[in-house]
């Protein structure tokens, strides 16, 4: 092939390279989650303190996704992607050598900055090397990588922590990052991974700052409001900061000649409905992610290691259905795969709502497998639909925005599910300490168990309702929502695609 034309195998080399980065960030999340009890014991920190090891990661990633997506569109995706690997390795090394909680939290912030640079560019790089007619397939295989990371993180984390201690978990991340860094440098070629887009433009520093402030303040409200009180001074101040910063961000973006994200994209139907559906779905499914570990371990009495094995079938069905229906969406469009997939998710939530303290574990596993299959149908097709509505030069920031909707939806989902369960427990006159469900030393009272089950059922019902709204968004996108902007020949093709997305 010519120097400026990649060979037919190049797209797969890029996919594997990007998969390393995606896998690393998800592997780390799983490893750190299972290490929290060990970290709490080692540093003598209570749960409200040690949870910030995870929360700090979410907040920093959420704040930096959009700015780093835009930075990659301006300065080059390869530079930002490789920088992400380097920063992540530094953060992991700092975490492995942490001597106190403050040190560890700062290290997690550095790790998150690196992860944000990787996540903000992974999808954009992938779809730049795959032709438009294979976009759904590429996104489907990406969903498989996500599923593998979700499964192996807790499993590897548990094994390494039990055998070598908690520091080994971060050393494992360093090892994966040390492989990904040179591979990225050798494989990624800027002229290929930015094909079809024009680089350059000014950095929208005002937009970057105001968006980061708005997101951090909003996520702090959602994550801390339950603990400190929804009407407390902290919550009210953070809410005011979030609203003010968001208003400033919208004003800046509408007036900027080179905005970080063009808010007029929301006038395009595919973009607006697709991103809305994605946010709603990730908000809903986080209820299950929060509830199920407590239910399997605290209510049904299984060990943490067994609980990790029991959630593997859900990830397996997602890994199988993702590539299959991602490829199908390339042929028939995104409307039916997304809509049917979400109907399966609703059915799974309604089935999970029937669980009680005497249910057999298989009654939880089968609906979770259905949910994983439905998500595999929905996510690749939905992301393909959103990306088909924008021009190639916007891939970086739009891909970052898709990750941002996922990240924000997860935090919102955790906050909402926690609130629902807490209200159900306190209504029975019991202290809402659900940590007792997993702590044999404390013991869980019958009322606590009943309150948790009641709250769990309410949370699944609310989640089903949220996904029902997402179904409306998915169905309303149109009969065939897979035509790509860059796939239309000539300037009129881009204009026509933009007009179609607005209708």
Coordinates of N, CA and C in Angstrom, one line a residue, residues 50-159:
X50 N -12.7 6.0 52.6 CA -12.1 5.2 51.6 C -12.8 5.1 50.3
X51 N -14.1 5.5 50.3 CA -14.9 5.5 49.1 C -14.4 6.5 48.1
X52 N -13.7 7.5 48.6 CA -13.1 8.5 47.8 C -12.0 8.0 46.9
X53 N -11.5 6.9 47.2 CA -10.5 6.2 46.3 C -11.2 6.0 44.9
X54 N -12.4 5.6 44.9 CA -13.2 5.4 43.7 C -13.8 6.7 43.2
X55 N -14.4 7.5 44.1 CA -15.1 8.7 43.7 C -14.1 9.7 43.1
X56 N -12.9 9.8 43.6 CA -12.0 10.8 43.0 C -11.7 10.4 41.6
X57 N -11.6 9.2 41.3 CA -11.4 8.7 39.9 C -12.5 9.2 39.0
X58 N -13.8 8.9 39.5 CA -14.9 9.3 38.7 C -15.0 10.8 38.4
X59 N -14.7 11.6 39.5 CA -14.8 13.1 39.4 C -13.8 13.6 38.4
X60 N -12.5 13.2 38.5 CA -11.5 13.7 37.6 C -11.7 13.2 36.2
X61 N -12.1 12.0 36.0 CA -12.4 11.5 34.6 C -13.5 12.4 34.0
X62 N -14.6 12.5 34.8 CA -15.8 13.3 34.3 C -15.4 14.7 33.9
X63 N -14.5 15.3 34.7 CA -14.1 16.7 34.5 C -13.3 16.9 33.3
X64 N -12.5 15.9 32.9 CA -11.5 16.0 31.9 C -11.8 15.4 30.5
X65 N -12.9 14.6 30.5 CA -13.2 13.9 29.2 C -13.4 14.9 28.1
X66 N -14.3 15.9 28.2 CA -14.5 16.8 27.1 C -13.3 17.7 26.8
X67 N -12.6 18.3 27.8 CA -11.4 19.1 27.4 C -10.4 18.2 26.7
X68 N -10.2 17.0 27.1 CA -9.1 16.2 26.4 C -9.6 15.7 25.1
X69 N -10.9 15.4 24.9 CA -11.4 15.1 23.6 C -11.2 16.2 22.6
X70 N -11.5 17.5 23.1 CA -11.3 18.6 22.2 C -9.8 18.9 21.9
X71 N -9.0 18.6 23.0 CA -7.5 18.8 22.8 C -7.0 17.9 21.8
X72 N -7.5 16.7 21.7 CA -7.0 15.7 20.7 C -7.4 16.1 19.3
X73 N -8.6 16.7 19.2 CA -9.0 17.2 17.9 C -8.1 18.3 17.4
X74 N -7.6 19.1 18.3 CA -6.7 20.2 18.0 C -5.3 19.8 17.8
X75 N -4.7 19.1 18.8 CA -3.3 18.9 18.8 C -2.9 17.5 18.3
X76 N -3.9 16.6 18.1 CA -3.5 15.3 17.6 C -3.9 14.2 18.5
X77 N -4.6 13.2 18.0 CA -5.1 12.1 18.9 C -3.9 11.2 19.4
X78 N -2.9 11.0 18.6 CA -1.8 10.1 19.0 C -1.1 10.8 20.2
X79 N -0.9 12.0 20.2 CA -0.2 12.7 21.3 C -0.9 12.6 22.6
X80 N -2.2 12.9 22.5 CA -3.0 12.8 23.7 C -3.2 11.4 24.3
X81 N -3.4 10.5 23.4 CA -3.5 9.1 23.7 C -2.3 8.5 24.4
X82 N -1.1 8.8 23.8 CA 0.1 8.3 24.4 C 0.4 9.0 25.7
X83 N 0.1 10.3 25.8 CA 0.3 11.1 27.1 C -0.6 10.5 28.1
X84 N -1.8 10.0 27.8 CA -2.7 9.4 28.7 C -2.0 8.1 29.4
X85 N -1.4 7.3 28.5 CA -0.7 6.1 29.0 C 0.4 6.5 30.0
X86 N 1.2 7.5 29.6 CA 2.3 7.9 30.4 C 1.9 8.4 31.8
X87 N 0.9 9.3 31.8 CA 0.3 9.9 33.0 C -0.3 8.8 33.9
X88 N -1.0 7.8 33.3 CA -1.6 6.8 34.0 C -0.5 5.9 34.7
X89 N 0.5 5.6 34.1 CA 1.6 4.8 34.7 C 2.2 5.5 35.9
X90 N 2.4 6.8 35.7 CA 3.0 7.6 36.8 C 2.0 7.6 38.0
X91 N 0.7 7.7 37.7 CA -0.3 7.7 38.8 C -0.3 6.4 39.5
X92 N -0.3 5.3 38.7 CA -0.3 3.9 39.3 C 0.9 3.7 40.2
X93 N 2.1 4.2 39.8 CA 3.3 4.1 40.6 C 3.2 4.9 41.9
X94 N 2.6 6.0 41.8 CA 2.4 6.8 43.0 C 1.4 6.1 44.0
X95 N 0.4 5.5 43.4 CA -0.6 4.8 44.2 C 0.0 3.6 44.9
X96 N 0.9 2.9 44.1 CA 1.5 1.7 44.7 C 2.5 2.0 45.8
X97 N 3.0 3.2 45.9 CA 3.9 3.6 46.9 C 3.3 4.5 48.0
X98 N 1.9 4.6 48.0 CA 1.2 5.5 48.9 C 1.5 5.1 50.3
X99 N 1.7 6.1 51.2 CA 2.0 5.9 52.6 C 0.8 6.4 53.5
X100 N -0.2 7.0 52.9 CA -1.4 7.5 53.6 C -2.5 7.7 52.6
X101 N -3.7 7.9 53.2 CA -4.9 8.1 52.3 C -4.8 9.3 51.4
X102 N -4.3 10.4 51.9 CA -4.2 11.6 51.1 C -3.3 11.4 49.9
X103 N -2.2 10.7 50.1 CA -1.2 10.4 49.1 C -2.0 9.5 48.0
X104 N -2.7 8.5 48.5 CA -3.4 7.6 47.6 C -4.4 8.3 46.8
X105 N -5.2 9.3 47.4 CA -6.2 10.0 46.7 C -5.6 10.9 45.6
X106 N -4.5 11.5 45.9 CA -3.8 12.3 44.9 C -3.3 11.5 43.7
X107 N -2.8 10.3 44.1 CA -2.3 9.4 43.0 C -3.5 8.9 42.1
X108 N -4.6 8.7 42.7 CA -5.8 8.3 42.0 C -6.2 9.4 41.0
X109 N -6.1 10.6 41.5 CA -6.4 11.8 40.6 C -5.5 11.8 39.4
X110 N -4.2 11.5 39.6 CA -3.3 11.5 38.4 C -3.6 10.3 37.5
X111 N -3.9 9.1 38.1 CA -4.4 8.0 37.3 C -5.6 8.4 36.4
X112 N -6.6 9.0 37.1 CA -7.8 9.4 36.4 C -7.5 10.4 35.2
X113 N -6.6 11.3 35.4 CA -6.3 12.2 34.3 C -5.7 11.4 33.1
X114 N -4.9 10.4 33.3 CA -4.4 9.6 32.3 C -5.5 8.8 31.6
X115 N -6.4 8.2 32.5 CA -7.5 7.4 31.9 C -8.4 8.3 31.1
X116 N -8.7 9.5 31.5 CA -9.5 10.4 30.7 C -9.0 10.6 29.3
X117 N -7.6 10.8 29.2 CA -7.0 11.0 27.9 C -7.2 9.8 27.0
X118 N -7.1 8.6 27.6 CA -7.3 7.4 26.9 C -8.7 7.2 26.4
X119 N -9.7 7.4 27.4 CA -11.1 7.2 27.1 C -11.6 8.2 26.1
X120 N -11.1 9.4 26.2 CA -11.6 10.5 25.3 C -11.3 10.2 23.9
X121 N -10.2 9.4 23.6 CA -9.8 9.2 22.3 C -10.0 7.8 21.7
X122 N -10.2 6.9 22.6 CA -10.3 5.5 22.1 C -11.3 5.3 21.0
X123 N -12.5 5.7 21.2 CA -13.6 5.5 20.3 C -13.3 6.3 19.0
X124 N -12.9 7.5 19.1 CA -12.6 8.4 17.9 C -11.5 7.7 17.1
X125 N -10.5 7.2 17.7 CA -9.4 6.6 16.9 C -9.9 5.3 16.2
X126 N -10.7 4.5 16.9 CA -11.2 3.3 16.3 C -12.0 3.6 15.0
X127 N -13.0 4.5 15.2 CA -13.9 4.7 14.0 C -13.2 5.5 12.9
X128 N -12.0 6.1 13.2 CA -11.3 6.8 12.1 C -10.6 5.8 11.2
X129 N -10.3 4.6 11.6 CA -9.6 3.6 10.8 C -10.6 2.6 10.2
X130 N -11.8 2.5 10.8 CA -12.8 1.6 10.2 C -13.7 2.4 9.2
X131 N -14.0 1.8 8.1 CA -14.9 2.5 7.2 C -16.3 2.7 7.8
X132 N -17.1 3.7 7.3 CA -18.4 4.0 7.9 C -19.3 2.7 7.9
X133 N -19.2 1.9 6.9 CA -20.1 0.7 6.9 C -19.7 -0.4 7.9
X134 N -18.5 -0.2 8.6 CA -18.1 -1.1 9.6 C -18.1 -0.5 11.0
X135 N -18.6 0.7 11.1 CA -18.6 1.4 12.4 C -19.3 0.6 13.5
X136 N -20.4 0.1 13.2 CA -21.2 -0.7 14.3 C -20.4 -1.9 14.7
X137 N -19.7 -2.6 13.8 CA -18.9 -3.8 14.1 C -17.8 -3.4 15.1
X138 N -17.1 -2.2 14.7 CA -16.0 -1.8 15.6 C -16.5 -1.4 17.0
X139 N -17.6 -0.8 17.1 CA -18.1 -0.4 18.4 C -18.6 -1.6 19.1
X140 N -19.1 -2.6 18.4 CA -19.6 -3.8 19.1 C -18.4 -4.6 19.7
X141 N -17.3 -4.7 18.9 CA -16.1 -5.3 19.5 C -15.5 -4.5 20.7
X142 N -15.7 -3.2 20.6 CA -15.2 -2.4 21.7 C -16.1 -2.7 23.0
X143 N -17.3 -3.0 22.8 CA -18.2 -3.4 23.9 C -17.7 -4.7 24.5
X144 N -17.2 -5.6 23.7 CA -16.6 -6.8 24.2 C -15.4 -6.6 25.1
X145 N -14.6 -5.6 24.7 CA -13.4 -5.3 25.5 C -13.9 -4.7 26.8
X146 N -14.9 -3.9 26.8 CA -15.5 -3.3 28.0 C -16.0 -4.5 28.9
X147 N -16.7 -5.4 28.3 CA -17.2 -6.5 29.1 C -16.1 -7.4 29.7
X148 N -15.0 -7.6 29.0 CA -13.9 -8.4 29.5 C -13.2 -7.7 30.6
X149 N -13.1 -6.3 30.5 CA -12.4 -5.6 31.6 C -13.3 -5.6 32.8
X150 N -14.6 -5.5 32.6 CA -15.5 -5.6 33.8 C -15.4 -6.9 34.5
X151 N -15.2 -8.0 33.8 CA -15.2 -9.3 34.4 C -13.8 -9.6 35.0
X152 N -12.8 -9.3 34.3 CA -11.4 -9.7 34.8 C -10.9 -8.8 35.9
X153 N -11.4 -7.5 36.0 CA -10.9 -6.6 37.0 C -11.1 -7.1 38.4
X154 N -12.3 -7.4 38.8 CA -12.5 -8.0 40.2 C -11.8 -9.3 40.4
X155 N -11.8 -10.2 39.3 CA -11.2 -11.5 39.5 C -9.7 -11.4 39.7
X156 N -9.0 -10.6 38.8 CA -7.6 -10.5 39.0 C -7.2 -9.7 40.3
X157 N -8.1 -8.7 40.6 CA -7.8 -7.9 41.8 C -7.8 -8.8 43.0
X158 N -8.9 -9.6 43.1 CA -9.0 -10.5 44.3 C -7.8 -11.4 44.4
X159 N -7.4 -12.0 43.3 CA -6.3 -13.0 43.3 C -5.0 -12.3 43.7

